[in-house]
XYZ file of C-alpha atoms in Angstrom:
479
model
C 1.496 228.465 223.489
C 3.102 225.052 223.572
C 6.667 224.521 222.377
C 5.373 222.029 219.816
C 6.286 223.431 216.367
C 3.210 224.342 214.342
C 2.036 221.424 212.260
C 4.125 218.788 214.000
C 2.135 217.962 217.107
C 3.154 214.881 219.024
C 0.547 212.157 219.567
C -2.185 213.265 221.995
C -2.194 211.817 225.475
C -4.462 208.888 226.308
C -7.952 210.004 227.433
C -8.569 209.790 231.141
C -11.607 207.583 230.595
C -9.772 204.864 228.669
C -11.438 203.084 225.752
C -14.632 205.098 226.129
C -12.619 208.225 225.728
C -10.997 206.835 222.588
C -14.411 206.059 221.094
C -15.616 209.562 221.830
C -12.455 210.977 220.293
C -12.897 208.925 217.116
C -16.555 209.898 216.853
C -15.663 213.548 217.126
C -13.187 213.348 214.245
C -9.938 212.841 216.185
C -6.767 211.401 214.719
C -5.201 212.030 211.325
C -8.203 210.810 209.326
C -10.391 212.556 206.765
C -11.796 214.858 209.433
C -8.370 216.500 209.534
C -7.290 216.698 205.880
C -4.585 219.216 206.606
C -2.680 216.604 208.604
C -1.622 218.956 211.354
C -1.330 217.834 214.967
C -3.741 219.210 217.498
C -2.995 222.709 218.630
C -3.305 223.838 222.216
C -6.393 225.890 222.720
C -8.088 224.328 219.706
C -9.540 221.449 221.651
C -7.035 218.975 220.244
C -7.820 216.800 217.260
C -11.125 215.746 218.732
C -12.057 219.119 220.129
C -14.737 221.573 219.097
C -15.039 222.079 215.383
C -13.028 218.973 214.461
C -15.268 218.419 211.432
C -14.126 221.777 210.148
C -10.351 221.709 209.562
C -9.986 225.452 210.002
C -11.994 225.391 213.225
C -9.980 222.409 214.441
C -6.784 224.320 213.797
C -7.720 227.807 214.900
C -11.157 227.536 216.558
C -10.462 228.868 220.028
C -7.023 230.400 219.652
C -6.790 233.920 220.902
C -5.208 236.479 218.529
C -1.828 236.273 220.196
C -1.662 232.484 219.882
C -2.867 232.643 216.293
C -0.121 235.108 215.426
C 2.474 232.875 217.079
C 1.199 229.874 215.118
C 1.538 231.681 211.786
C 4.961 232.942 212.836
C 6.129 229.379 213.507
C 4.737 228.226 210.158
C 6.514 231.084 208.417
C 9.795 230.221 210.120
C 9.433 226.610 209.035
C 8.772 227.471 205.390
C 11.462 230.150 205.252
C 14.194 227.972 206.751
C 17.316 228.267 204.591
C 19.918 226.556 206.719
C 21.469 223.111 206.267
C 19.694 219.902 205.348
C 18.299 219.505 208.880
C 16.526 222.211 210.834
C 18.537 221.684 214.012
C 16.769 224.456 215.878
C 13.555 222.505 215.425
C 15.330 219.231 216.271
C 16.517 220.706 219.554
C 13.070 222.070 220.367
C 11.354 218.754 219.631
C 13.992 216.770 221.561
C 13.573 218.926 224.644
C 9.793 218.698 224.418
C 9.971 214.900 224.063
C 12.196 214.770 227.136
C 9.807 216.955 229.123
C 6.947 214.541 228.426
C 8.817 211.729 230.151
C 9.357 208.101 229.194
C 6.657 205.518 228.536
C 6.848 204.295 232.125
C 5.845 207.758 233.274
C 9.240 208.874 234.613
C 9.731 212.588 234.059
C 13.055 214.347 233.670
C 14.366 216.117 236.740
C 17.157 218.464 237.699
C 20.221 216.835 239.207
C 20.629 217.392 242.936
C 23.849 217.621 244.966
C 23.575 214.021 246.189
C 23.438 212.588 242.672
C 26.268 214.820 241.484
C 28.433 213.710 244.374
C 27.593 210.029 243.783
C 28.553 210.255 240.096
C 31.807 212.064 240.816
C 32.745 209.458 243.437
C 31.811 206.545 241.138
C 33.941 207.878 238.265
C 36.855 208.585 240.606
C 36.756 205.027 241.980
C 36.260 203.584 238.480
C 39.405 205.331 237.269
C 41.384 203.860 240.166
C 40.207 200.354 239.306
C 40.936 200.833 235.609
C 44.563 201.693 236.363
C 45.114 197.974 237.005
C 43.274 196.861 233.849
C 44.726 199.104 231.131
C 47.925 200.971 230.350
C 45.971 203.944 229.004
C 45.832 206.713 231.631
C 42.667 208.445 232.754
C 40.895 210.386 230.033
C 38.253 212.082 232.149
C 39.277 215.524 233.287
C 35.926 215.899 235.004
C 32.848 213.868 235.896
C 29.352 215.290 235.528
C 25.814 214.149 236.245
C 23.390 215.112 233.490
C 19.653 215.363 233.297
C 18.085 214.109 230.073
C 17.712 217.663 228.803
C 21.385 218.340 229.490
C 22.301 215.199 227.529
C 20.316 216.530 224.554
C 22.103 219.879 224.665
C 25.556 218.321 224.970
C 25.211 215.686 222.226
C 23.386 217.558 219.440
C 26.668 218.706 217.780
C 27.711 215.067 217.395
C 24.333 214.067 215.959
C 24.646 216.912 213.477
C 27.964 215.523 212.292
C 26.427 212.068 211.872
C 23.127 212.975 210.216
C 23.879 215.973 207.981
C 25.708 214.038 205.211
C 22.739 211.739 204.602
C 20.149 214.491 204.937
C 22.100 216.562 202.408
C 21.612 213.832 199.852
C 17.874 213.818 200.445
C 17.684 217.586 199.974
C 19.533 217.340 196.656
C 17.382 214.405 195.560
C 14.199 216.417 196.109
C 15.228 218.711 193.260
C 16.700 215.994 191.056
C 13.487 213.950 190.826
C 11.833 216.633 188.672
C 12.669 216.825 184.939
C 15.280 219.483 184.197
C 12.891 221.610 182.124
C 10.474 221.713 185.065
C 13.021 222.569 187.744
C 13.236 226.254 186.725
C 9.459 226.593 186.739
C 9.141 224.747 190.035
C 11.942 226.646 191.757
C 9.804 228.120 194.554
C 8.102 224.777 195.143
C 11.454 222.969 195.326
C 12.744 225.560 197.776
C 9.660 225.149 199.921
C 9.964 221.366 199.783
C 13.583 221.535 200.904
C 12.598 223.798 203.765
C 9.832 221.377 204.650
C 12.273 218.477 204.318
C 14.676 220.170 206.701
C 11.831 220.708 209.138
C 10.616 217.132 208.817
C 14.102 215.750 209.312
C 14.511 218.051 212.293
C 11.232 216.803 213.737
C 12.102 213.130 213.351
C 15.694 213.479 214.552
C 14.516 215.580 217.471
C 11.984 212.961 218.497
C 14.582 210.182 218.205
C 17.160 212.119 220.240
C 14.493 212.916 222.828
C 13.511 209.256 223.166
C 17.154 208.182 223.270
C 17.738 210.670 226.099
C 15.328 208.570 228.153
C 17.347 205.384 227.493
C 21.059 206.237 227.658
C 23.065 206.077 230.867
C 26.127 208.044 229.746
C 27.737 209.950 226.875
C 29.257 206.917 225.110
C 26.385 204.428 225.020
C 26.398 203.990 221.233
C 30.164 203.503 221.030
C 30.829 206.973 219.606
C 32.026 209.994 221.592
C 28.902 212.152 221.719
C 29.807 214.519 224.541
C 32.597 217.048 225.114
C 36.157 215.718 225.134
C 37.442 214.623 228.529
C 34.097 214.836 230.307
C 32.744 211.587 231.768
C 28.975 211.930 232.046
C 26.313 209.741 233.629
C 22.536 210.185 233.826
C 21.421 209.279 237.382
C 17.719 209.149 236.502
C 18.285 206.621 233.710
C 20.734 204.609 235.802
C 18.024 204.136 238.427
C 15.575 203.002 235.738
C 18.188 200.666 234.224
C 18.913 198.924 237.516
C 15.335 198.881 238.805
C 14.523 195.222 238.071
C 18.035 193.734 238.054
C 18.156 192.815 241.731
C 21.564 194.492 242.010
C 22.425 197.220 244.548
C 22.151 200.668 243.002
C 25.717 201.502 244.021
C 27.084 198.533 242.044
C 25.028 199.426 238.969
C 26.282 203.018 239.083
C 29.872 201.923 239.579
C 29.781 199.394 236.731
C 28.358 201.995 234.345
C 30.962 204.493 235.570
C 33.651 201.924 234.664
C 32.287 201.730 231.127
C 32.095 205.493 230.741
C 35.595 206.010 232.137
C 37.022 203.243 229.911
C 35.529 204.869 226.805
C 36.980 208.212 227.874
C 40.460 206.709 228.205
C 40.284 205.230 224.747
C 38.994 208.354 222.996
C 41.383 210.660 224.873
C 44.602 208.706 224.285
C 44.006 207.309 220.803
C 43.961 210.612 218.903
C 43.038 209.142 215.528
C 40.113 207.055 216.833
C 37.346 209.667 216.683
C 38.088 210.594 213.060
C 38.450 206.882 212.228
C 34.968 206.110 213.589
C 33.264 209.133 212.077
C 35.106 208.503 208.808
C 33.730 204.961 208.773
C 30.219 206.332 209.332
C 30.691 208.899 206.553
C 32.142 206.296 204.184
C 29.127 204.094 204.697
C 26.708 207.023 204.365
C 28.202 207.973 200.972
C 27.157 204.561 199.660
C 23.527 204.950 200.720
C 21.217 205.791 197.846
C 17.866 207.484 198.087
C 14.859 205.466 196.954
C 14.051 207.814 194.084
C 10.901 205.907 193.127
C 9.425 206.536 196.564
C 10.642 210.138 196.556
C 9.182 210.755 193.077
C 5.848 209.445 194.302
C 5.953 211.802 197.294
C 6.948 214.784 195.122
C 4.293 214.005 192.509
C 1.547 213.982 195.116
C 2.973 216.688 197.348
C 0.314 218.942 198.811
C 1.632 222.041 200.617
C -1.433 221.829 202.880
C -0.403 218.339 203.999
C 3.296 218.470 204.935
C 3.021 215.226 206.881
C 3.344 213.350 203.565
C 7.069 214.044 203.740
C 7.134 213.083 207.413
C 5.453 209.746 206.654
C 7.979 209.071 203.888
C 10.860 209.712 206.263
C 9.323 207.443 208.873
C 9.019 204.623 206.342
C 12.623 205.080 205.252
C 13.879 206.209 201.871
C 17.408 204.814 202.073
C 18.873 201.672 200.575
C 22.530 200.624 200.949
C 24.090 200.039 197.545
C 24.895 196.405 196.932
C 28.456 197.027 195.784
C 31.818 195.660 196.991
C 32.791 199.168 198.120
C 29.661 199.563 200.227
C 30.033 196.122 201.752
C 33.642 196.959 202.633
C 32.543 200.269 204.186
C 29.934 198.475 206.278
C 32.506 195.883 207.396
C 34.939 198.661 208.427
C 32.231 200.432 210.417
C 30.957 197.308 212.162
C 34.501 196.162 212.937
C 35.484 199.569 214.324
C 32.429 199.694 216.595
C 33.001 196.093 217.695
C 36.675 196.731 218.521
C 35.842 199.770 220.658
C 33.000 198.061 222.500
C 34.904 194.770 222.785
C 37.929 196.494 224.321
C 35.723 198.367 226.801
C 33.871 195.151 227.642
C 37.109 193.223 228.274
C 38.807 195.986 230.272
C 35.759 196.736 232.414
C 35.251 193.049 233.155
C 38.896 192.712 234.226
C 38.482 195.665 236.583
C 35.053 194.720 237.943
C 35.238 190.931 238.246
C 37.436 190.805 241.383
C 35.529 193.627 243.074
C 31.820 193.419 242.192
C 29.744 190.334 242.905
C 27.298 191.314 240.159
C 29.952 191.891 237.486
C 28.949 188.901 235.340
C 25.233 189.706 235.428
C 25.767 193.368 234.608
C 28.148 192.469 231.796
C 25.608 190.194 230.134
C 22.833 192.752 230.549
C 24.903 195.445 228.866
C 25.941 193.096 226.058
C 22.349 192.261 225.232
C 21.338 195.889 225.478
C 23.995 196.944 222.952
C 23.230 194.035 220.633
C 19.497 194.704 220.354
C 19.313 198.476 220.581
C 16.291 200.467 221.686
C 13.448 202.080 219.752
C 15.377 205.317 219.305
C 18.325 203.506 217.693
C 15.867 201.797 215.341
C 14.470 205.223 214.444
C 17.939 206.404 213.466
C 18.395 203.274 211.363
C 15.200 204.171 209.477
C 16.087 207.841 209.095
C 19.715 207.573 208.000
C 19.948 203.933 206.942
C 22.525 203.088 209.579
C 22.521 200.883 212.664
C 25.162 201.918 215.188
C 25.411 198.498 216.798
C 28.539 196.367 217.305
C 27.295 193.122 215.762
C 30.527 191.299 216.651
C 30.912 192.542 220.199
C 31.420 189.108 221.726
C 34.019 188.098 219.113
C 35.946 191.318 219.688
C 35.798 190.958 223.463
C 37.185 187.411 223.258
C 39.998 188.582 220.994
C 41.017 191.393 223.378
C 40.925 188.985 226.325
C 43.136 186.505 224.416
C 45.561 189.318 223.583
C 45.778 190.169 227.277
C 46.686 186.568 228.121
C 49.242 186.303 225.316
C 50.872 189.759 225.306
C 49.875 191.361 228.585
C 48.053 194.633 229.143
C 50.768 196.751 227.508
C 50.964 194.532 224.438
C 47.200 194.560 224.032
C 46.780 198.316 224.424
C 49.792 198.974 222.216
C 47.727 197.961 219.204
C 45.841 201.259 219.478
C 49.059 203.102 218.546
C 48.293 202.832 214.832
C 45.078 201.996 212.939
C 46.911 199.482 210.747
C 47.813 197.461 213.825
C 44.183 196.806 214.805
C 42.457 193.495 214.088
C 40.339 193.279 210.942
C 37.007 191.580 210.326
C 38.838 188.437 209.205
C 40.890 188.519 212.411
C 37.647 188.345 214.393
C 36.988 185.086 212.542
C 40.423 183.737 213.517
C 41.378 185.373 216.836
C 44.052 182.790 217.676
C 45.786 183.440 214.386
C 45.908 187.158 215.094
C 46.987 186.775 218.697
C 49.991 184.607 217.836
C 50.948 186.437 214.649
C 54.302 188.199 214.652
C 53.785 191.688 215.994
C 54.350 194.610 213.647
C 56.463 197.504 214.902
C 55.495 200.866 213.441
C 57.743 202.901 215.744
C 60.643 203.201 213.278
C 58.298 204.084 210.416
C 56.601 206.757 212.517
C 60.006 208.098 213.545
C 61.171 208.351 209.924
C 57.960 210.055 208.860
C 58.240 212.500 211.739
C 61.843 213.342 210.886
C 60.966 213.821 207.230
C 58.119 216.163 208.158
C 60.327 218.263 210.446
C 63.340 218.211 208.118
C 65.623 216.684 210.758
C 66.351 213.421 208.958
C 70.070 212.702 208.546
C 71.440 213.679 205.115
C 74.182 211.674 203.423
C 77.705 213.117 203.650
C 78.578 213.521 199.952
C 82.181 214.648 200.626
C 82.827 211.545 202.695
C 81.487 209.386 199.892
C 83.786 211.125 197.368
C 86.837 210.573 199.621
C 85.949 206.910 199.914
C 85.875 206.568 196.140
C 89.277 208.289 195.794
C 90.820 205.926 198.350
C 89.300 202.913 196.678
C 87.438 202.101 199.846
C 83.768 201.500 200.230
C-alpha cells in the first residue's frame, strides 16, 4: 500500500488526457464534493476518487482493496486516532514530508541520490569558500565537514529543528481544543476531546510534513531561512536544488555553487563561534509565539460541527489559519526583536559573502541580488508555515542590516565589526537600523571587564579586600 497516511491523501495527479480527463473525473464523482462525504483522499487500489464505486463512499474507500490492504488501512486509522504523543504527530509529518519529496517538484524534477561527483564538488566548493572567507571575517571556520544532501536527507536532518519551532504553537492549539467546550461538558466529552487532539496532532503533522516536503524542493542548504536547521558544524548543500536555482540565471554552475557555498560557510562560522546566537534566535521565535492567540471563534465553530467521519474539517481550519498575533506592546516588541535578529544574521552574511565574492566572481552582484529577492519574498512552503504557526521567518530589513554591517567594516575594520557578536547587548537594535550612521560612529561599549568580573565571581576567584591591612591603615591614621 502507499505510504500516504489513511485519510490524508495528497491531490491526485493530473489525468493523462487533460481537460477531458478532468471532466470524466468530475462526472464520476471525483474530488472532495458530495460524492465523497467522508472527505478522505483516494486510496490506492480503490480507483482513486473518481474510480469505481465513487458514488458509494464505502465502495470508493474500500471497493477493490484486498484484505491485506484493508487491514493496513484500518491499522493506520487506528494509529492516527490513538496517537498520544506531543501536539504534532511527527512520525506522520516525517512520512508525509518524505512522500512529498518522492513526488518531485512542480517542474517535474524528482529527488535523486547524491553521486560521488556531486559530493566531491560540494566538498571542494565549501573548502574554497572557507579560504575566501578568511579574508572577509575574523571568525574562523565553523564547518567541521561538508556534505551533499538529497532532498530526503534534508528532511531527515532538519526535522528536529522544525519540532523545536512548531511544537510551542501547536501545544496551544491542542489546549484550546478542550477549552472551547463549557467546563460542565468537558468531563462528558472527554473521549471526544482526546480523539480531537489526536486528530489535531495528525492534521498538524500532515500540514507540517507537506510544508517541509515542499520546502525540501526549494532550499539549497541547511541555513536558507536564517536559522540553524542542520547538525552543528556541518555545512550542507543540495546539488539538485542548486542546479534548479541556477538554471535560468545565465551564470556558470560552478559560480552558483561556489556563491551558495560561501553563504552556507558564512552562516556556519557565525553559529559556531557566537555561542549565544542559536538560543537568542530560537528565544525570539518562542517569545513571539507566546503572544499568538488562537482564533477561538473559528475553533469553536469547527468543534461545534466536528464530524468524526470527516476529519478534513480540522485540516481545512489549519490551512485557513487560526492564529492572530496579539496587538499589544509586548507582542510588537517580540516581533521587532525577531525581525531584527533575522535581519542582522542575514545582513552580516550578505555583507561578508559579498566582500569575499566581489573580487573573485564576475557574477557576484547578480547572484547577490537574486538571493536578496528570494529571501525577501519567500516561497510557497514558507507561506504555509506562516499560515500554520502565524510566523514569517523572513528578514524584512535585510538591506538595511547589510548596509549597516558594510559601514561598520569601513569605520571599524573587520575585527571591530565582528567584535559586536561578542555580546548580545552590543548588537544593533531596530532603531539603529533606522540610523546606521549614528550607530557606526557611536562610542564603542567594552564588555570585557564586565564579563571578566562576572566570570571571577562565578568561579570564586575575585580578589577579596585585605581587612587587616585596612585596620592597620586606620591605626596609623593613613588612608
